[in-house]
Amino acid sequence: MGAAIKSTISNEYLPNWQKITELVHLSREIDRVEVEDLVPSRQMFYQFSAGGHDVAQMILGGQLNHKHDAITGYYRSRPLLLNFDVKLDDVIAASIFKNGGYSDGRDIGHVFNHAGENGPSALPMCGGVGAQFTPAIGWAQAIEYHSKTLGNKAYQGAIAVAHGGEASCSTNGFWSAITIATTLNLPIIFYIEDNGYGISTTSDFQTPGQNIAANLASFKNLHILDGDGTNLSETAALTYEAVSHARSGKGAVLLRLTVPRLSGHSAQDTQAYKPAEFIENEKKRDPLLKLEQFVKSEIMSPEEWQQSQFKATNMVAKSLKSAQSRSDLNPDLLTKFVFSETDETGQYIAAKKGGLLAAGDKFLPARTESDSQGPRINMIKAIRQTLDFELKSNPKMMLFGEDVGAKGGVHAVTAGLQETHGHNRVFNTSLSEEGIIGRSVGMSMAGLLPVPEIQFRKYADPACEQLSDIGTVRWRTGNRFAAPMVVRIAGGFFKCGDPWHSQANEVQFLHAIGWRLAMPSNAEDAVGLLRAALRGDDPVIFFEHRSMLDHAWARRPYPGDNFIVPFGKAKTITKGDDITIVTWGAMVERCEAAAKVSGKQVDLIDLRSLSPWDKDAVLSSVKNTARCLIVHEDNITAGFGAEISATIMSEVFMDLDAPVKRLSMPDIPSPHAPSLLDVAVPSVQKITDKILEITSF
Ligand SMILES: Cc1ncc(C[n+]2csc(CCOP(=O)(O)OP(=O)(O)O)c2C)c(N)n1
């Protein structure tokens, strides 16, 4: 067992040096086998050794012992993972294209995940440097929510750890996370291992003076710890202090440890850019040498040390054999788990972490029939009423974004909800879309239902990396993790346009993997689609069109508290045999007006949701009318109309009597002046002209 180390901070903590030794031996042996055998024989492609970082990681790993602790790591975090209850066979299988592992061959072996059932979890890693920080914030905020708002004592004392190298401290995600952690006093450790290089780039490019801890010394609410990650007693003491600080509710910690990188950035990297002297010095700093010296003098005999090495060699050899004998990957499963899936009884196949089932809430049965009796309300009120009811029904739901609190959002949609549901459930955030969306990842994986708001469509851009990673998480972890959430985004033109507040660009999310997208044209559909999103098990973009929020045409009676519009079901607004018009969002009202003006019998289809979109409704209508016009607000090139048109061509080409036409904005940003906007956005006149052109073809 452990021996007391000299600590300037506390004598309470006794690291289990024997276990640390065994795990470091194991980690080094996996590295050795990978570098000497698996990479050269092309059984694996990507290898990132953590040699030099590993001893410090084992010291930290030994202290992550709370059931609800979680780490977000990066490709050099595998030693930390070895502290959790993962199977060694899985660790090895993950890299060599065999079934099992953490992703069934879908992701790089070092890009791991681990859904700890009774111990810590490793949230799914991302290949993007810096993407690990804001999801860890979400986990930390979820710990607070579970323990303080929901009163679940099991979360008390849990922490999140975000692990990165010094170069990752230059990223947007890092700064966003630091702001949130320190303004909210969250239980999180920023655990930074500084090896002085980001691939070949020296750390003087990352922060002046090359020490992020020194530069953050005056940051309020951030406890800074800085030391030598090869000095065992110092590392153990600093790590203990970091963990104790975060666990005791005192707020966020940044722990920076300097370590050598004893190999290239990856197995292919020759390190030709490092001076030979520097490499020699790194070898001398190898913390394993120091560990050997220390444990042999105080804890293990030389024979026991050797036995630990043999044990690691045998374990890795055995696991490698077992991993190699696993079945090969099944290409038939390649497209499984892009979205949530249901079993034969209609129940969701639960992800191990994240999702509706984890939330475990029971809802009244949904109705697809509106029981609308009341007055016509605008879309703002309809969305607000739906959010209000769902917040009441689901204690795990949280609503947040810039200005959504006391002001009720810049579009007034969330007005009054903070008063009703409290500051823990409806709250303002810092101005960081990366932070708004990134934290939603950790919250969702912790079993909550985040409903973040993005103020204007264009301002989702800073969150692009998180959005794209969220969509792929279920697939890349083979359904081990999912991150369902409902991202409310206001966008599209209003009375005037402009390049910043008036973009639609919904197609970007349709090209992204794993997102559902709804774009309602009216208040009734907004209620039904939003409720379907909030009770579904996938990430959803819910597009609130600015010009429809208070449009008279879009006002409808509230259709009831359990009214749902299933995704992928279009609505036929008018029936006709002359031409099919396919449209959505703000264009529906204009198309309806144009249909009337044209005097033609128009089969007008409002798609309502674009992922999935109702192909059957479109194809069967076109089969009947033989003519089709697609109208959208988004730009023409690679707009969603191109997808619909291509589908019609390939599925029902022989039924057509005229070419399929698209009408949209030209390829320009939205213009500000109303006179220019009128020309840019498809008008009733332009739509009418197109109807007549196509019907007279
Ligand atoms: C967003 C992003 N940009 C670039 C890369 C390519 N890249 C991978 S690792 C790396 C250097 C990271 O260095 P650091 O964070 O210090 O960690 P270390 O590898 O030194 O442990 C770069 C540039 C990436 N993966 N993600």
XYZ file of C-alpha atoms and ligand atoms in Angstrom:
723
model
C 0.000 0.000 0.000
C 0.934 3.623 0.134
C 3.670 5.367 2.035
C 3.411 8.915 3.210
C 5.015 11.371 0.871
C 6.367 14.655 1.991
C 3.705 17.180 1.294
C 3.879 20.832 2.006
C 0.121 20.871 1.929
C -1.273 17.878 3.697
C -0.254 14.672 5.356
C -3.679 13.102 4.933
C -3.150 11.809 1.441
C -1.346 8.531 0.841
C -1.018 7.729 -2.825
C -1.167 4.042 -3.605
C 2.307 3.888 -5.112
C 2.124 0.204 -5.828
C -0.978 0.638 -7.918
C 0.502 3.705 -9.590
C 3.605 1.668 -10.455
C 1.578 -1.198 -11.868
C -0.533 1.118 -13.982
C 2.463 3.037 -15.325
C 4.105 -0.265 -16.246
C 0.914 -1.270 -17.987
C 0.663 2.004 -19.890
C 4.297 1.858 -21.014
C 3.889 -1.744 -22.102
C 0.823 -0.955 -24.215
C 2.795 1.888 -25.800
C 5.751 -0.414 -26.449
C 3.667 -3.116 -28.105
C 1.857 -0.558 -30.216
C 5.008 1.252 -31.338
C 7.163 -1.829 -31.872
C 4.583 -4.221 -33.256
C 1.105 -2.929 -34.049
C 2.023 0.267 -35.906
C 4.857 -1.233 -38.036
C 2.660 -4.231 -38.931
C -0.143 -1.802 -39.789
C -2.551 -3.392 -37.332
C -3.126 0.137 -36.046
C -2.524 3.568 -37.546
C -2.591 6.254 -34.850
C -0.430 5.943 -31.750
C 0.038 8.748 -29.224
C 2.322 7.773 -26.389
C 1.778 9.450 -23.049
C 5.253 8.459 -21.826
C 6.402 11.268 -19.533
C 2.824 12.393 -18.822
C 1.836 9.033 -17.414
C 3.033 9.073 -13.812
C 1.271 12.366 -13.074
C -1.907 11.028 -14.679
C -1.832 7.928 -12.487
C -1.482 10.108 -9.407
C -4.565 12.060 -10.469
C -6.454 8.940 -11.586
C -6.126 7.409 -8.132
C -8.082 10.326 -6.713
C -10.982 10.225 -9.141
C -13.056 7.886 -7.075
C -16.490 9.487 -6.920
C -19.269 7.705 -8.802
C -20.182 10.928 -10.579
C -16.713 12.213 -11.398
C -16.043 12.622 -15.096
C -13.082 13.537 -17.205
C -12.921 14.992 -20.660
C -9.572 14.044 -22.035
C -7.530 14.163 -25.173
C -5.439 11.727 -27.169
C -2.712 11.681 -24.490
C -5.124 10.836 -21.634
C -5.065 7.062 -21.856
C -3.126 6.588 -18.608
C -5.987 8.342 -16.821
C -8.450 5.983 -18.460
C -6.519 2.964 -17.186
C -7.511 4.009 -13.667
C -11.164 3.408 -14.484
C -12.854 0.038 -14.694
C -12.163 -0.453 -18.406
C -11.289 -3.840 -19.847
C -7.732 -4.023 -21.133
C -8.969 -6.101 -24.079
C -11.201 -3.182 -25.053
C -8.336 -0.701 -24.774
C -6.328 -2.744 -27.239
C -9.222 -3.727 -29.508
C -10.105 -0.048 -29.854
C -6.998 0.561 -31.941
C -6.829 -2.567 -34.075
C -10.115 -2.495 -35.960
C -11.874 -5.198 -33.985
C -15.314 -5.342 -32.478
C -15.730 -3.929 -29.022
C -13.311 -1.278 -27.904
C -15.035 1.995 -27.301
C -16.440 2.623 -30.725
C -16.528 -0.622 -32.697
C -13.885 0.622 -35.110
C -15.584 3.936 -35.755
C -13.093 6.187 -34.009
C -9.357 6.307 -33.318
C -8.380 4.030 -30.420
C -6.828 6.841 -28.411
C -10.044 8.844 -28.826
C -11.896 6.985 -26.128
C -15.017 7.090 -24.008
C -16.082 5.180 -20.933
C -19.510 5.161 -19.337
C -18.621 4.351 -15.742
C -21.573 2.737 -14.033
C -20.273 2.783 -10.483
C -17.230 4.915 -10.911
C -15.916 7.812 -12.939
C -16.789 8.296 -16.581
C -14.656 9.443 -19.449
C -16.930 11.548 -21.631
C -16.369 10.907 -25.342
C -13.212 12.583 -26.483
C -12.954 14.639 -29.617
C -10.064 14.849 -32.041
C -10.327 18.642 -32.005
C -7.892 20.190 -29.544
C -9.776 22.437 -27.100
C -13.137 20.703 -27.637
C -12.798 18.989 -24.242
C -13.205 22.058 -22.062
C -16.797 23.256 -22.359
C -18.362 19.760 -22.175
C -16.531 19.328 -18.835
C -18.112 22.591 -17.701
C -21.518 21.134 -18.558
C -20.792 18.081 -16.422
C -19.696 20.309 -13.521
C -22.824 22.435 -13.850
C -24.921 19.254 -13.979
C -23.301 18.066 -10.715
C -24.491 21.296 -9.099
C -27.957 20.963 -10.621
C -28.366 17.334 -9.569
C -27.208 17.960 -6.032
C -28.617 21.423 -5.305
C -31.692 21.819 -7.513
C -32.849 18.220 -7.711
C -31.592 17.402 -4.213
C -29.761 14.266 -5.271
C -27.164 13.778 -2.553
C -25.309 11.169 -4.578
C -23.783 14.000 -6.638
C -22.335 15.876 -3.670
C -18.562 16.123 -3.883
C -18.331 14.979 -7.483
C -16.030 16.877 -9.846
C -15.243 17.297 -13.519
C -11.702 17.237 -14.857
C -10.788 18.707 -18.237
C -7.407 17.454 -19.382
C -5.298 19.143 -22.051
C -1.815 20.076 -23.128
C -0.460 23.612 -22.954
C -1.325 24.308 -26.603
C -4.980 23.546 -25.874
C -4.972 26.580 -23.553
C -4.926 28.816 -26.619
C -8.281 27.592 -27.894
C -11.686 29.279 -27.742
C -13.024 26.374 -25.717
C -10.449 26.853 -22.980
C -11.202 30.544 -22.492
C -14.926 30.009 -22.671
C -14.686 27.291 -20.042
C -12.470 29.364 -17.723
C -15.039 32.164 -17.818
C -17.965 29.902 -17.033
C -16.154 27.924 -14.338
C -15.074 31.052 -12.493
C -18.287 33.033 -12.840
C -20.352 30.075 -11.627
C -17.784 28.660 -9.180
C -18.035 25.179 -10.608
C -16.392 22.012 -9.254
C -13.886 21.530 -12.049
C -10.161 21.036 -12.466
C -8.409 22.296 -15.565
C -5.622 19.758 -15.579
C -2.900 20.970 -17.946
C 0.155 18.921 -18.763
C 2.722 21.239 -20.273
C 5.331 19.407 -22.313
C 6.481 22.560 -24.088
C 5.412 21.437 -27.551
C 2.177 21.340 -29.556
C 3.342 18.867 -32.199
C 6.417 20.923 -33.206
C 5.262 24.369 -32.071
C 7.008 25.596 -28.947
C 4.942 26.991 -26.119
C 6.160 30.566 -26.546
C 3.587 30.694 -29.358
C 0.812 29.683 -26.961
C 1.194 32.109 -24.078
C 3.718 34.872 -23.269
C 6.366 33.618 -20.882
C 5.280 30.031 -21.651
C 3.375 29.549 -18.420
C -0.411 29.711 -18.531
C -0.648 29.237 -14.755
C 1.506 32.313 -14.121
C -0.533 34.335 -16.574
C -3.804 33.328 -14.926
C -2.561 34.017 -11.405
C -4.852 36.994 -10.901
C -7.973 35.390 -12.340
C -10.715 35.620 -9.762
C -12.262 32.389 -8.466
C -9.575 30.259 -10.066
C -7.279 28.420 -7.690
C -3.933 28.151 -9.464
C -1.487 25.335 -8.819
C 1.729 24.957 -10.742
C 4.501 22.427 -10.428
C 6.832 19.815 -11.796
C 4.891 16.774 -13.003
C 7.964 14.584 -12.672
C 8.483 15.429 -9.022
C 6.430 12.784 -7.242
C 5.866 14.450 -3.925
C 5.112 17.806 -5.498
C 2.737 16.283 -8.025
C 0.955 14.228 -5.397
C 0.570 17.206 -3.090
C -0.629 19.581 -5.787
C -3.033 17.015 -7.203
C -4.441 16.309 -3.775
C -4.917 20.007 -3.175
C -6.600 20.461 -6.558
C -9.020 17.593 -6.001
C -9.803 18.578 -2.411
C -10.436 22.182 -3.425
C -12.837 21.247 -6.223
C -14.606 18.549 -4.181
C -15.195 20.799 -1.225
C -17.207 23.263 -3.312
C -14.600 26.021 -3.244
C -14.717 26.374 -7.021
C -12.508 25.882 -10.034
C -8.831 24.923 -10.082
C -6.172 25.137 -12.745
C -3.376 22.681 -12.133
C -0.417 22.951 -14.489
C 2.266 20.305 -14.383
C 5.380 20.411 -16.522
C 6.209 17.039 -18.055
C 8.527 15.723 -20.771
C 7.086 14.266 -23.951
C 9.303 11.206 -24.271
C 8.277 10.387 -27.827
C 7.222 12.129 -30.980
C 3.797 13.747 -31.061
C 2.609 10.486 -32.598
C 4.439 7.309 -33.524
C 5.181 8.705 -36.989
C 6.760 11.910 -35.665
C 10.582 11.808 -35.666
C 10.933 14.969 -33.527
C 13.557 16.315 -35.937
C 12.519 19.806 -34.804
C 13.693 19.249 -31.210
C 17.349 20.005 -30.376
C 19.225 16.768 -29.495
C 20.203 18.212 -26.141
C 16.590 18.901 -25.311
C 15.648 15.312 -26.094
C 18.459 14.040 -23.892
C 17.274 16.252 -21.084
C 13.712 15.002 -21.497
C 14.924 11.424 -21.135
C 16.634 12.365 -17.893
C 13.370 13.836 -16.630
C 11.477 10.575 -17.241
C 9.189 10.319 -14.182
C 9.354 6.529 -14.340
C 13.033 6.731 -13.337
C 12.046 8.818 -10.350
C 9.191 6.473 -9.523
C 11.545 3.510 -9.627
C 14.021 5.201 -7.362
C 11.335 6.226 -4.904
C 9.329 2.998 -4.686
C 12.394 0.798 -4.563
C 13.666 2.788 -1.618
C 10.364 2.879 0.290
C 7.716 0.521 -1.021
C 8.709 -2.310 -3.321
C 11.689 -4.596 -3.434
C 13.603 -4.777 -6.766
C 11.945 -8.181 -7.292
C 8.483 -6.726 -6.770
C 9.256 -3.945 -9.211
C 10.331 -6.523 -11.784
C 7.255 -8.612 -11.079
C 5.111 -5.575 -11.757
C 6.830 -5.195 -15.140
C 6.329 -8.896 -15.943
C 2.729 -8.668 -14.899
C 2.186 -5.781 -17.333
C 3.936 -7.665 -20.145
C 1.786 -10.731 -19.580
C -1.424 -8.793 -19.255
C -0.845 -6.893 -22.491
C 0.219 -10.041 -24.372
C -2.900 -11.869 -23.189
C -5.216 -8.980 -23.979
C -3.646 -8.451 -27.373
C -4.276 -12.084 -28.228
C -7.824 -11.872 -27.026
C -8.444 -8.592 -28.897
C -6.943 -10.025 -32.084
C -9.257 -13.011 -31.870
C -12.336 -10.803 -31.676
C -14.666 -10.756 -34.644
C -14.029 -8.325 -37.464
C -16.131 -5.233 -37.829
C -19.493 -5.680 -39.492
C -19.961 -3.256 -42.400
C -23.718 -3.923 -42.284
C -23.823 -1.920 -39.054
C -22.025 1.079 -40.542
C -25.031 3.386 -40.600
C -26.498 2.231 -37.291
C -26.839 4.790 -34.487
C -26.579 7.993 -36.439
C -29.866 8.764 -34.687
C -31.572 7.109 -31.732
C -33.171 3.793 -32.548
C -36.139 1.951 -31.121
C -36.556 -1.764 -30.518
C -39.440 -3.881 -31.748
C -41.628 -2.671 -28.874
C -41.036 0.948 -29.829
C -38.805 1.675 -26.817
C -35.638 3.661 -27.349
C -32.458 1.599 -27.329
C -30.806 3.515 -24.524
C -27.348 4.940 -24.760
C -25.297 4.183 -21.658
C -25.046 7.877 -20.885
C -27.188 10.748 -22.109
C -30.699 10.719 -23.394
C -34.335 10.615 -22.595
C -34.219 7.235 -20.922
C -31.494 8.392 -18.598
C -33.754 11.298 -17.669
C -36.437 8.722 -16.907
C -39.342 11.100 -17.089
C -42.871 10.051 -17.788
C -45.076 12.095 -20.043
C -48.754 11.947 -20.772
C -49.503 10.194 -24.054
C -48.890 12.460 -27.010
C -51.698 13.466 -29.360
C -51.265 14.337 -32.994
C -54.758 15.884 -33.165
C -55.017 19.491 -32.079
C -57.638 20.169 -29.410
C -57.455 23.848 -30.176
C -60.349 25.913 -28.965
C -58.792 29.079 -27.635
C -57.830 32.350 -29.268
C -55.198 32.559 -31.959
C -51.820 33.218 -30.386
C -48.579 34.177 -32.026
C -45.609 31.874 -32.314
C -43.805 33.634 -29.457
C -46.570 32.807 -27.008
C -47.051 29.323 -28.426
C -43.379 28.436 -27.953
C -43.321 30.015 -24.501
C -46.387 28.075 -23.389
C -44.860 24.828 -24.628
C -41.554 25.490 -22.862
C -43.444 26.388 -19.702
C -45.454 23.158 -19.718
C -42.447 20.978 -20.479
C -40.385 22.686 -17.763
C -43.186 21.857 -15.349
C -43.339 18.247 -16.536
C -39.622 17.538 -16.699
C -37.480 18.648 -13.739
C -34.338 17.769 -15.695
C -34.995 20.384 -18.348
C -32.986 23.629 -18.274
C -33.323 26.695 -20.467
C -30.399 29.034 -20.988
C -28.639 31.413 -23.341
C -27.772 35.059 -23.732
C -30.479 37.255 -22.132
C -33.042 34.472 -21.728
C -33.435 35.217 -17.991
C -34.984 38.418 -16.659
C -35.331 39.976 -20.109
C -36.948 36.875 -21.519
C -34.683 36.722 -24.559
C -34.204 39.347 -27.253
C -37.217 37.899 -29.069
C -39.237 37.757 -25.816
C -39.903 34.039 -26.206
C -38.728 33.107 -22.697
C -40.338 36.096 -20.958
C -41.541 35.198 -17.463
C -40.071 31.688 -17.454
C -37.250 32.533 -15.070
C -39.764 33.988 -12.633
C -41.859 30.843 -12.794
C -39.123 28.211 -12.809
C -36.282 29.906 -10.964
C -32.736 30.961 -11.731
C -31.325 27.449 -11.650
C -33.548 26.268 -14.476
C -33.827 29.364 -16.675
C -30.698 31.462 -16.801
C -28.459 33.873 -18.645
C -25.066 32.744 -19.859
C -21.801 34.410 -20.722
C -21.486 35.564 -24.312
C -19.918 32.454 -25.740
C -21.819 30.207 -28.089
C -19.069 27.615 -27.728
C -19.829 27.766 -24.004
C -23.598 27.599 -24.456
C -23.530 24.581 -26.752
C -20.415 22.920 -25.323
C -21.787 22.880 -21.776
C -24.986 21.331 -23.114
C -22.944 18.260 -24.090
C -21.846 17.552 -20.517
C -25.308 18.330 -19.145
C -26.983 15.982 -21.576
C -24.545 13.172 -20.820
C -25.250 13.735 -17.131
C -28.914 12.923 -17.821
C -30.305 16.460 -18.035
C -32.253 18.009 -20.901
C -30.449 21.182 -21.979
C -32.433 23.643 -24.089
C -29.899 26.274 -25.116
C -30.863 29.355 -27.120
C -28.739 30.902 -29.849
C -29.824 34.496 -30.263
C -29.443 34.689 -34.035
C -28.627 31.981 -36.562
C -25.330 33.569 -37.597
C -24.127 33.450 -33.993
C -24.193 29.688 -33.978
C -20.940 29.992 -35.951
C -18.681 30.188 -32.857
C -20.277 26.936 -31.651
C -19.712 25.079 -34.914
C -17.178 22.637 -33.539
C -19.367 21.587 -30.625
C -22.451 21.357 -32.842
C -20.692 19.118 -35.280
C -19.260 16.878 -32.518
C -22.666 16.583 -30.819
C -24.249 15.254 -33.986
C -21.701 12.478 -34.351
C -21.360 11.370 -30.746
C -23.914 8.555 -30.806
C -22.439 7.091 -33.968
C -18.781 7.441 -33.008
C -19.335 5.799 -29.619
C -21.519 2.998 -31.011
C -24.497 4.252 -28.912
C -22.509 4.234 -25.690
C -23.095 7.975 -25.377
C -25.651 10.384 -26.785
C -26.198 14.094 -26.311
C -29.856 14.882 -26.960
C -30.709 18.551 -26.581
C -32.969 21.100 -28.215
C -31.105 24.094 -29.603
C -33.506 26.958 -30.214
C -32.197 29.299 -32.890
C -33.904 32.436 -34.138
C -33.059 33.437 -37.672
C -34.171 34.393 -41.133
C -35.101 37.823 -42.474
C -37.358 40.221 -40.596
C -38.710 43.649 -41.610
C -35.235 44.354 -42.845
C -32.316 42.030 -43.373
C -28.561 42.226 -42.768
C -25.644 39.826 -42.981
C -25.644 39.122 -39.207
C -29.176 38.726 -37.888
C -31.092 37.468 -40.881
C -29.373 34.343 -42.094
C -31.350 31.140 -42.549
C -28.638 28.733 -43.724
C -30.522 25.750 -42.303
C -28.767 23.558 -44.819
C -25.557 23.614 -42.794
C -27.234 21.546 -40.066
C -28.732 19.184 -42.613
C -25.307 18.405 -43.948
C -24.035 17.873 -40.392
C -24.477 14.315 -39.149
C -26.992 13.325 -36.498
C -29.119 16.456 -36.146
C -32.881 16.662 -36.445
C -34.121 20.011 -37.690
C -37.548 21.615 -37.496
C -38.520 24.887 -39.144
C -42.165 25.605 -38.351
C -44.181 28.123 -40.340
C -46.907 28.726 -37.756
C -47.761 28.606 -34.058
C -49.551 25.257 -34.048
C -46.709 23.415 -35.769
C -44.209 25.202 -33.539
C -45.913 23.752 -30.468
C -46.091 20.238 -31.892
C -42.565 20.140 -33.276
C -41.011 21.665 -30.177
C -42.764 19.138 -27.979
C -41.635 16.271 -30.226
C -38.094 17.622 -29.924
C -38.255 17.946 -26.131
C -39.572 14.417 -25.738
C -37.313 12.849 -28.339
C -33.907 11.317 -27.916
C -31.824 13.176 -30.496
C -30.204 16.577 -30.764
C -32.588 18.953 -32.505
C -32.210 22.377 -34.091
C -35.489 24.177 -33.564
C -35.509 27.136 -35.951
C -37.685 30.042 -34.833
C -38.213 32.239 -37.857
C -37.968 35.901 -36.949
C -40.552 37.108 -39.419
C -43.085 34.463 -38.372
C -42.747 34.912 -34.595
C -45.395 37.638 -34.546
C -46.836 37.267 -38.038
C -50.641 37.436 -38.183
C -50.775 34.504 -40.645
C -48.772 32.310 -38.290
C -51.133 32.825 -35.328
C -53.083 29.726 -34.369
C -54.983 28.513 -31.311
C -52.790 26.682 -28.796
C -53.229 23.017 -29.766
C -52.956 21.514 -26.274
C -50.334 20.432 -23.744
C -49.745 17.018 -25.268
C -49.994 17.939 -28.927
C -47.092 16.616 -30.976
C -46.145 16.949 -34.633
C -43.941 13.964 -35.449
C -40.737 14.776 -37.312
C -40.716 13.863 -40.984
C -44.443 14.461 -41.562
C -45.178 17.266 -43.997
C -48.463 19.146 -44.060
C -50.390 19.770 -47.241
C -51.641 23.342 -47.035
C -53.706 23.358 -50.251
C -54.497 20.419 -52.489
C -54.217 20.628 -56.253
C -53.340 18.767 -59.452
C -51.507 21.447 -61.481
C -48.201 21.743 -59.635
C -46.465 20.720 -56.418
C -44.776 23.416 -54.370
C -42.385 22.255 -51.661
C -41.417 24.821 -49.064
C -40.948 25.529 -45.336
C -40.559 28.297 -42.774
C -41.397 31.852 -43.820
C -41.904 30.890 -47.453
C -45.072 28.874 -46.761
C -47.251 31.927 -46.300
C -45.870 33.543 -49.477
C -46.396 30.366 -51.483
C -49.976 30.110 -50.284
C -50.613 33.694 -51.388
C -48.906 33.080 -54.749
C -50.951 29.925 -55.328
C -54.122 31.984 -54.948
C -52.889 34.750 -57.261
C -51.769 32.256 -59.918
C -55.241 30.716 -60.183
C -53.628 27.270 -60.457
C -54.517 24.194 -58.422
C -51.439 23.937 -56.230
C -50.428 21.007 -54.053
C -48.643 23.102 -51.458
C -46.437 21.116 -49.105
C -45.016 22.602 -45.894
C -42.204 20.225 -44.960
C -42.150 21.442 -41.315
C -39.103 19.335 -40.505
C -36.125 19.025 -42.828
C -34.286 16.270 -40.987
C -35.951 13.961 -41.563
C -37.953 15.332 -44.500
C -41.114 13.779 -45.835
C -39.920 12.274 -49.130
C -43.058 10.197 -49.520
C -45.333 13.227 -49.403
C -43.226 15.069 -51.981
C -42.785 12.133 -54.363
C -46.419 11.072 -54.320
C -47.530 14.656 -54.930
C -45.092 15.081 -57.842
C -46.248 11.780 -59.317
C -49.713 13.266 -59.405
C -48.941 16.835 -60.565
C -45.898 16.047 -62.783
C -44.509 19.504 -62.011
C -42.613 20.845 -59.048
C -41.339 24.136 -57.677
C -39.164 24.282 -54.559
C -39.064 27.607 -52.728
C -36.642 28.476 -49.960
C -35.105 31.510 -48.324
C -31.599 30.078 -48.073
C -29.060 30.633 -50.876
C -29.458 28.666 -54.065
C -26.098 26.898 -54.334
C -26.193 23.641 -52.394
C -29.377 24.835 -50.666
C -31.768 22.137 -49.482
C -33.790 22.585 -52.682
C -30.932 20.919 -54.546
C -31.348 17.807 -52.405
C -35.103 17.668 -52.937
C -34.733 18.273 -56.649
C -32.097 15.529 -56.995
C -34.356 13.115 -55.127
C -37.289 13.873 -57.418
C -35.074 13.393 -60.489
C -33.789 10.051 -59.363
C -37.065 8.654 -58.001
C -39.877 9.935 -60.235
C -38.154 11.371 -63.315
C -40.463 9.526 -65.712
C -43.511 11.127 -64.106
C -42.338 14.688 -64.790
C -43.795 16.921 -67.514
C -41.501 19.881 -66.779
C -38.084 20.502 -65.259
C -38.057 20.848 -61.461
C -37.338 24.488 -60.593
C -35.933 26.165 -57.500
C -36.624 29.689 -56.304
C -34.505 31.092 -53.507
C -32.255 33.913 -52.391
C -29.366 34.461 -54.789
C -25.922 33.582 -53.412
C -25.539 36.731 -51.306
C -25.841 37.554 -47.605
C -29.146 39.066 -46.548
C -29.224 42.805 -47.454
C -30.222 45.425 -44.876
C -32.378 47.866 -46.857
C -36.009 46.686 -47.189
C -35.954 47.670 -50.867
C -33.013 45.315 -51.478
C -34.436 42.609 -49.221
C -37.674 42.582 -51.236
C -35.677 41.762 -54.335
C -33.481 39.179 -52.632
C -36.102 37.031 -50.874
C -38.620 35.144 -53.076
C -41.703 37.373 -53.233
C -45.325 36.452 -53.903
C -44.896 37.944 -57.372
C -41.785 35.919 -58.174
C -43.351 32.723 -56.874
C -46.497 33.380 -58.938
C -44.403 33.933 -62.077
C -42.565 30.653 -61.495
C -45.828 28.757 -60.986
C -47.083 30.088 -64.313
C -43.763 29.369 -66.068
C -43.711 25.759 -64.917
C -47.406 25.054 -65.504
C -47.174 26.389 -69.047
C -44.056 24.388 -69.917
C -8.734 22.247 -33.393
C -7.520 21.471 -33.773
N -6.512 22.082 -34.432
C -5.417 21.373 -34.791
C -5.297 20.050 -34.471
C -4.047 19.269 -34.871
N -3.255 19.000 -33.651
C -3.381 17.832 -33.017
S -2.517 17.790 -31.623
C -1.932 19.341 -31.813
C -1.018 19.928 -30.748
C -1.609 19.938 -29.371
O -0.646 20.154 -28.380
P -0.953 20.165 -26.839
O -2.333 20.634 -26.597
O 0.125 20.926 -26.156
O -0.904 18.643 -26.413
P 0.312 17.594 -26.536
O 0.171 16.897 -27.861
O 1.568 18.346 -26.440
O 0.130 16.646 -25.422
C -2.412 19.876 -33.011
C -2.054 21.201 -33.538
C -6.383 19.459 -33.813
N -6.390 18.164 -33.493
N -7.462 20.184 -33.458
